[in-house]
Amino acid sequence: MKNRIVLLGPPASGKGTQASLLGAVFGIPHVSTGAIVREERAKGTPIGLEADSYTSRGLLFPDELAIRIVDQWLGTHSRFIFDGFPRTVGQAIALDALLEQKSLGLQTVYLLELPDEEVRVRMLGRLTCSKCGAVFSENFHKISVEDPCPKCEGVLARRTDDTLEALDQRLAQYHEFTQPICDYYEKAGLLKKVDVRFGRDAVFQLLYNDLRTDE
Ligand SMILES: [Zn+2]
């Protein structure tokens, strides 16, 4: 059974969904730096307020702050599925050092792979209900922006940040930062690649089976 896992993957790869499904089944905390910060901010802790000065301006945390946030969280947790962390090789190296201090090691890194073209189709076909917040896929749910929300009859809309230009920028940034992280974990013998085009359920089954083993 694996207890310390990192999930990597592009937007629309279903990373968050898989992390929360696995977390629920195995009782492992599914965690991101953003989620830790929201908790700390709600408690009004100094680190929460410091991090808030970045999130409130739409900025990513500097490596040094992201590592302090994770370091503090690891003080009370020894099992995790990290989603969206590490974001840089510097953070990956720092995470290894933090875990080594606790005599714990990262056990596996899953890279959810989805070709850029498929990411574009999935992201640009996303419609969000302006009333209840439900998210639908034009292709999967056979629905268009003119249709009412199937759940509450509300008005459906495309997210404004889902433009092709914004998406291509996000993808370029993803590749720039993620490729070196993959190389780093591949060298450490931890990287496992999963093709997510097989669909959510098949990917879940694969991850579920692998997590139950030690190899
Ligand atoms: Zn709705």
mmCIF file of C-alpha atoms and ligand atoms in Angstrom:
data_model
loop_
_atom_site.group_PDB
_atom_site.id
_atom_site.type_symbol
_atom_site.label_atom_id
_atom_site.label_comp_id
_atom_site.label_asym_id
_atom_site.label_seq_id
_atom_site.Cartn_x
_atom_site.Cartn_y
_atom_site.Cartn_z
ATOM 1 C CA MET A 1 0.000 0.000 0.000
ATOM 2 C CA LYS A 2 1.346 3.404 -0.989
ATOM 3 C CA ASN A 3 0.744 6.367 1.296
ATOM 4 C CA ARG A 4 2.805 9.210 -0.168
ATOM 5 C CA ILE A 5 1.886 10.100 -3.704
ATOM 6 C CA VAL A 6 2.299 12.987 -6.132
ATOM 7 C CA LEU A 7 -0.112 13.443 -9.053
ATOM 8 C CA LEU A 8 1.030 15.425 -12.084
ATOM 9 C CA GLY A 9 -0.989 16.248 -15.183
ATOM 10 C CA PRO A 10 -2.198 19.005 -17.488
ATOM 11 C CA PRO A 11 -5.463 20.914 -17.074
ATOM 12 C CA ALA A 12 -8.536 18.730 -17.809
ATOM 13 C CA SER A 13 -6.595 15.496 -17.182
ATOM 14 C CA GLY A 14 -8.916 14.689 -14.269
ATOM 15 C CA LYS A 15 -6.096 15.020 -11.745
ATOM 16 C CA GLY A 16 -8.223 16.623 -9.020
ATOM 17 C CA THR A 17 -11.036 14.117 -9.532
ATOM 18 C CA GLN A 18 -8.726 11.096 -9.330
ATOM 19 C CA ALA A 19 -6.939 12.497 -6.276
ATOM 20 C CA SER A 20 -10.170 13.041 -4.394
ATOM 21 C CA LEU A 21 -11.620 9.620 -5.400
ATOM 22 C CA LEU A 22 -8.441 7.805 -4.300
ATOM 23 C CA GLY A 23 -8.220 9.917 -1.169
ATOM 24 C CA ALA A 24 -11.781 9.013 -0.215
ATOM 25 C CA VAL A 25 -11.302 5.266 -0.865
ATOM 26 C CA PHE A 26 -7.971 4.928 0.956
ATOM 27 C CA GLY A 27 -8.475 7.625 3.592
ATOM 28 C CA ILE A 28 -5.397 9.522 2.413
ATOM 29 C CA PRO A 29 -5.601 13.336 2.527
ATOM 30 C CA HIS A 30 -5.879 14.817 -0.982
ATOM 31 C CA VAL A 31 -4.039 18.072 -0.634
ATOM 32 C CA SER A 32 -2.860 21.089 -2.607
ATOM 33 C CA THR A 33 -0.978 24.135 -1.373
ATOM 34 C CA GLY A 34 -4.115 26.163 -2.216
ATOM 35 C CA ALA A 35 -6.261 23.967 0.065
ATOM 36 C CA ILE A 36 -3.788 24.201 2.968
ATOM 37 C CA VAL A 37 -3.695 27.978 2.561
ATOM 38 C CA ARG A 38 -7.498 28.280 2.571
ATOM 39 C CA GLU A 39 -7.532 26.361 5.858
ATOM 40 C CA GLU A 40 -4.741 28.474 7.378
ATOM 41 C CA ARG A 41 -6.374 31.692 6.223
ATOM 42 C CA ALA A 42 -9.671 30.648 7.815
ATOM 43 C CA LYS A 43 -7.768 30.115 11.085
ATOM 44 C CA GLY A 44 -6.048 33.491 10.630
ATOM 45 C CA THR A 45 -2.510 32.068 11.053
ATOM 46 C CA PRO A 46 0.515 34.169 9.970
ATOM 47 C CA ILE A 47 1.401 31.773 7.127
ATOM 48 C CA GLY A 48 -2.214 31.889 5.919
ATOM 49 C CA LEU A 49 -2.201 35.675 5.802
ATOM 50 C CA GLU A 50 1.208 35.762 4.108
ATOM 51 C CA ALA A 51 0.051 33.337 1.416
ATOM 52 C CA ASP A 52 -3.160 35.299 0.971
ATOM 53 C CA SER A 53 -1.158 38.314 -0.192
ATOM 54 C CA TYR A 54 -0.243 36.224 -3.274
ATOM 55 C CA THR A 55 -3.529 34.410 -3.943
ATOM 56 C CA SER A 56 -5.543 37.630 -3.616
ATOM 57 C CA ARG A 57 -3.446 39.074 -6.465
ATOM 58 C CA GLY A 58 -3.751 35.902 -8.553
ATOM 59 C CA LEU A 59 -0.038 35.076 -8.153
ATOM 60 C CA LEU A 60 1.609 31.688 -7.594
ATOM 61 C CA PHE A 61 3.512 31.227 -4.340
ATOM 62 C CA PRO A 62 7.285 31.575 -4.529
ATOM 63 C CA ASP A 63 9.055 28.202 -3.980
ATOM 64 C CA GLU A 64 10.272 29.227 -0.547
ATOM 65 C CA LEU A 65 6.741 29.984 0.713
ATOM 66 C CA ALA A 66 5.187 26.881 -0.906
ATOM 67 C CA ILE A 67 7.787 24.742 0.868
ATOM 68 C CA ARG A 68 7.161 26.385 4.250
ATOM 69 C CA ILE A 69 3.419 25.786 3.810
ATOM 70 C CA VAL A 70 4.010 22.097 3.019
ATOM 71 C CA ASP A 71 6.631 21.738 5.765
ATOM 72 C CA GLN A 72 4.161 22.974 8.373
ATOM 73 C CA TRP A 73 1.426 20.661 7.054
ATOM 74 C CA LEU A 74 3.776 17.647 7.089
ATOM 75 C CA GLY A 75 4.343 18.324 10.776
ATOM 76 C CA THR A 76 0.975 16.676 11.449
ATOM 77 C CA HIS A 77 0.556 14.366 8.430
ATOM 78 C CA SER A 78 2.514 11.394 7.091
ATOM 79 C CA ARG A 79 0.167 10.307 4.269
ATOM 80 C CA PHE A 80 -0.808 12.431 1.279
ATOM 81 C CA ILE A 81 -1.828 12.694 -2.336
ATOM 82 C CA PHE A 82 -0.334 15.969 -3.564
ATOM 83 C CA ASP A 83 -2.137 17.628 -6.445
ATOM 84 C CA GLY A 84 -0.495 20.700 -7.979
ATOM 85 C CA PHE A 85 2.603 20.374 -5.792
ATOM 86 C CA PRO A 86 5.534 20.269 -6.485
ATOM 87 C CA ARG A 87 5.189 22.878 -9.220
ATOM 88 C CA THR A 88 8.937 23.255 -9.886
ATOM 89 C CA VAL A 89 12.036 21.050 -9.629
ATOM 90 C CA GLY A 90 13.164 23.208 -6.704
ATOM 91 C CA GLN A 91 9.968 22.292 -4.854
ATOM 92 C CA ALA A 92 10.442 18.593 -5.719
ATOM 93 C CA ILE A 93 13.968 18.604 -4.289
ATOM 94 C CA ALA A 94 12.765 20.445 -1.176
ATOM 95 C CA LEU A 95 9.908 17.961 -0.700
ATOM 96 C CA ASP A 96 12.399 15.073 -0.794
ATOM 97 C CA ALA A 97 14.512 16.816 1.856
ATOM 98 C CA LEU A 98 11.470 17.427 4.105
ATOM 99 C CA LEU A 99 10.408 13.790 3.831
ATOM 100 C CA GLU A 100 13.930 12.559 4.481
ATOM 101 C CA GLN A 101 14.008 14.531 7.747
ATOM 102 C CA LYS A 102 10.956 12.538 8.828
ATOM 103 C CA SER A 103 12.486 9.253 7.576
ATOM 104 C CA LEU A 104 9.657 8.981 5.099
ATOM 105 C CA GLY A 105 9.968 8.781 1.340
ATOM 106 C CA LEU A 106 7.786 9.581 -1.616
ATOM 107 C CA GLN A 107 6.447 6.268 -2.933
ATOM 108 C CA THR A 108 5.141 7.055 -6.386
ATOM 109 C CA VAL A 109 4.495 9.839 -8.877
ATOM 110 C CA TYR A 110 1.710 9.422 -11.412
ATOM 111 C CA LEU A 111 1.855 11.508 -14.559
ATOM 112 C CA LEU A 112 -1.611 11.705 -16.090
ATOM 113 C CA GLU A 113 -0.957 12.132 -19.797
ATOM 114 C CA LEU A 114 -3.314 13.851 -22.214
ATOM 115 C CA PRO A 115 -2.236 15.263 -25.599
ATOM 116 C CA ASP A 116 -2.518 19.065 -25.890
ATOM 117 C CA GLU A 117 -5.152 18.740 -28.612
ATOM 118 C CA GLU A 118 -7.358 16.691 -26.287
ATOM 119 C CA VAL A 119 -6.822 19.187 -23.446
ATOM 120 C CA ARG A 120 -8.079 21.943 -25.780
ATOM 121 C CA VAL A 121 -11.183 19.953 -26.724
ATOM 122 C CA ARG A 122 -11.975 19.159 -23.103
ATOM 123 C CA MET A 123 -11.331 22.661 -21.737
ATOM 124 C CA LEU A 124 -12.996 24.660 -24.479
ATOM 125 C CA GLY A 125 -16.068 22.445 -24.392
ATOM 126 C CA ARG A 126 -16.696 23.153 -20.729
ATOM 127 C CA LEU A 127 -19.912 24.900 -19.764
ATOM 128 C CA THR A 128 -20.634 26.108 -16.256
ATOM 129 C CA CYS A 129 -24.093 26.839 -14.856
ATOM 130 C CA SER A 130 -24.229 30.451 -13.688
ATOM 131 C CA LYS A 131 -26.855 29.516 -11.091
ATOM 132 C CA CYS A 132 -25.810 26.203 -9.454
ATOM 133 C CA GLY A 133 -22.167 26.008 -10.591
ATOM 134 C CA ALA A 134 -22.491 22.542 -12.181
ATOM 135 C CA VAL A 135 -19.943 21.853 -14.951
ATOM 136 C CA PHE A 136 -20.888 20.094 -18.181
ATOM 137 C CA SER A 137 -18.952 18.968 -21.223
ATOM 138 C CA GLU A 138 -20.407 19.828 -24.634
ATOM 139 C CA ASN A 139 -19.173 16.525 -26.084
ATOM 140 C CA PHE A 140 -19.800 14.197 -23.193
ATOM 141 C CA HIS A 141 -23.178 15.572 -22.109
ATOM 142 C CA LYS A 142 -24.329 16.444 -25.665
ATOM 143 C CA ILE A 143 -25.250 19.932 -24.565
ATOM 144 C CA SER A 144 -24.774 23.426 -26.007
ATOM 145 C CA VAL A 145 -24.422 26.880 -24.497
ATOM 146 C CA GLU A 146 -27.996 27.685 -25.613
ATOM 147 C CA ASP A 147 -29.466 24.856 -23.514
ATOM 148 C CA PRO A 148 -30.743 25.377 -19.947
ATOM 149 C CA CYS A 149 -28.831 23.729 -17.085
ATOM 150 C CA PRO A 150 -30.077 20.101 -16.826
ATOM 151 C CA LYS A 151 -29.959 20.339 -13.027
ATOM 152 C CA CYS A 152 -31.612 23.692 -12.276
ATOM 153 C CA GLU A 153 -32.604 25.253 -15.632
ATOM 154 C CA GLY A 154 -30.062 28.051 -15.038
ATOM 155 C CA VAL A 155 -28.117 29.778 -17.826
ATOM 156 C CA LEU A 156 -24.969 27.985 -19.041
ATOM 157 C CA ALA A 157 -21.829 29.936 -19.870
ATOM 158 C CA ARG A 158 -18.244 29.353 -20.919
ATOM 159 C CA ARG A 159 -15.705 30.343 -18.300
ATOM 160 C CA THR A 160 -14.080 33.577 -19.418
ATOM 161 C CA ASP A 161 -10.554 32.243 -18.772
ATOM 162 C CA ASP A 162 -11.214 29.300 -21.104
ATOM 163 C CA THR A 163 -10.183 31.150 -24.253
ATOM 164 C CA LEU A 164 -7.805 29.398 -26.643
ATOM 165 C CA GLU A 165 -5.082 31.965 -26.061
ATOM 166 C CA ALA A 166 -5.239 31.730 -22.261
ATOM 167 C CA LEU A 167 -5.323 27.954 -22.487
ATOM 168 C CA ASP A 168 -2.312 27.722 -24.800
ATOM 169 C CA GLN A 169 -0.404 29.942 -22.385
ATOM 170 C CA ARG A 170 -1.352 27.660 -19.489
ATOM 171 C CA LEU A 171 -0.285 24.608 -21.498
ATOM 172 C CA ALA A 172 3.052 26.137 -22.457
ATOM 173 C CA GLN A 173 3.679 26.963 -18.801
ATOM 174 C CA TYR A 174 2.618 23.467 -17.761
ATOM 175 C CA HIS A 175 5.127 21.843 -20.132
ATOM 176 C CA GLU A 176 7.909 24.240 -19.208
ATOM 177 C CA PHE A 177 7.609 23.452 -15.493
ATOM 178 C CA THR A 178 6.424 19.855 -15.582
ATOM 179 C CA GLN A 179 8.941 18.316 -17.990
ATOM 180 C CA PRO A 180 11.923 18.905 -15.657
ATOM 181 C CA ILE A 181 9.896 17.556 -12.688
ATOM 182 C CA CYS A 182 9.116 14.393 -14.687
ATOM 183 C CA ASP A 183 12.791 13.996 -15.599
ATOM 184 C CA TYR A 184 13.702 14.385 -11.931
ATOM 185 C CA TYR A 185 11.244 11.711 -10.757
ATOM 186 C CA GLU A 186 12.048 9.417 -13.679
ATOM 187 C CA LYS A 187 15.692 9.413 -12.600
ATOM 188 C CA ALA A 188 14.570 8.574 -9.066
ATOM 189 C CA GLY A 189 12.590 5.619 -10.466
ATOM 190 C CA LEU A 190 9.285 6.991 -9.154
ATOM 191 C CA LEU A 191 7.464 8.111 -12.299
ATOM 192 C CA LYS A 192 4.525 6.138 -13.697
ATOM 193 C CA LYS A 193 2.771 7.393 -16.825
ATOM 194 C CA VAL A 194 -0.963 6.910 -17.219
ATOM 195 C CA ASP A 195 -2.808 7.630 -20.484
ATOM 196 C CA VAL A 196 -6.068 9.260 -19.383
ATOM 197 C CA ARG A 197 -7.778 8.954 -22.775
ATOM 198 C CA PHE A 198 -9.209 5.622 -21.565
ATOM 199 C CA GLY A 199 -11.654 7.571 -19.418
ATOM 200 C CA ARG A 200 -12.166 8.372 -15.771
ATOM 201 C CA ASP A 201 -13.290 4.939 -14.554
ATOM 202 C CA ALA A 202 -10.506 3.003 -16.298
ATOM 203 C CA VAL A 203 -7.886 5.434 -14.985
ATOM 204 C CA PHE A 204 -9.295 5.161 -11.478
ATOM 205 C CA GLN A 205 -9.187 1.345 -11.613
ATOM 206 C CA LEU A 206 -5.584 1.421 -12.749
ATOM 207 C CA LEU A 207 -4.499 3.857 -10.025
ATOM 208 C CA TYR A 208 -6.531 1.995 -7.408
ATOM 209 C CA ASN A 209 -4.837 -1.325 -8.240
ATOM 210 C CA ASP A 210 -1.392 0.230 -8.278
ATOM 211 C CA LEU A 211 -1.863 2.090 -4.978
ATOM 212 C CA ARG A 212 -2.738 -1.132 -3.192
ATOM 213 C CA THR A 213 0.671 -2.592 -3.999
ATOM 214 C CA ASP A 214 4.076 -1.592 -2.664
ATOM 215 C CA GLU A 215 5.836 -1.712 -6.028
HETATM 216 ZN ZN ZN B 1 -27.612 24.710 -12.752
#
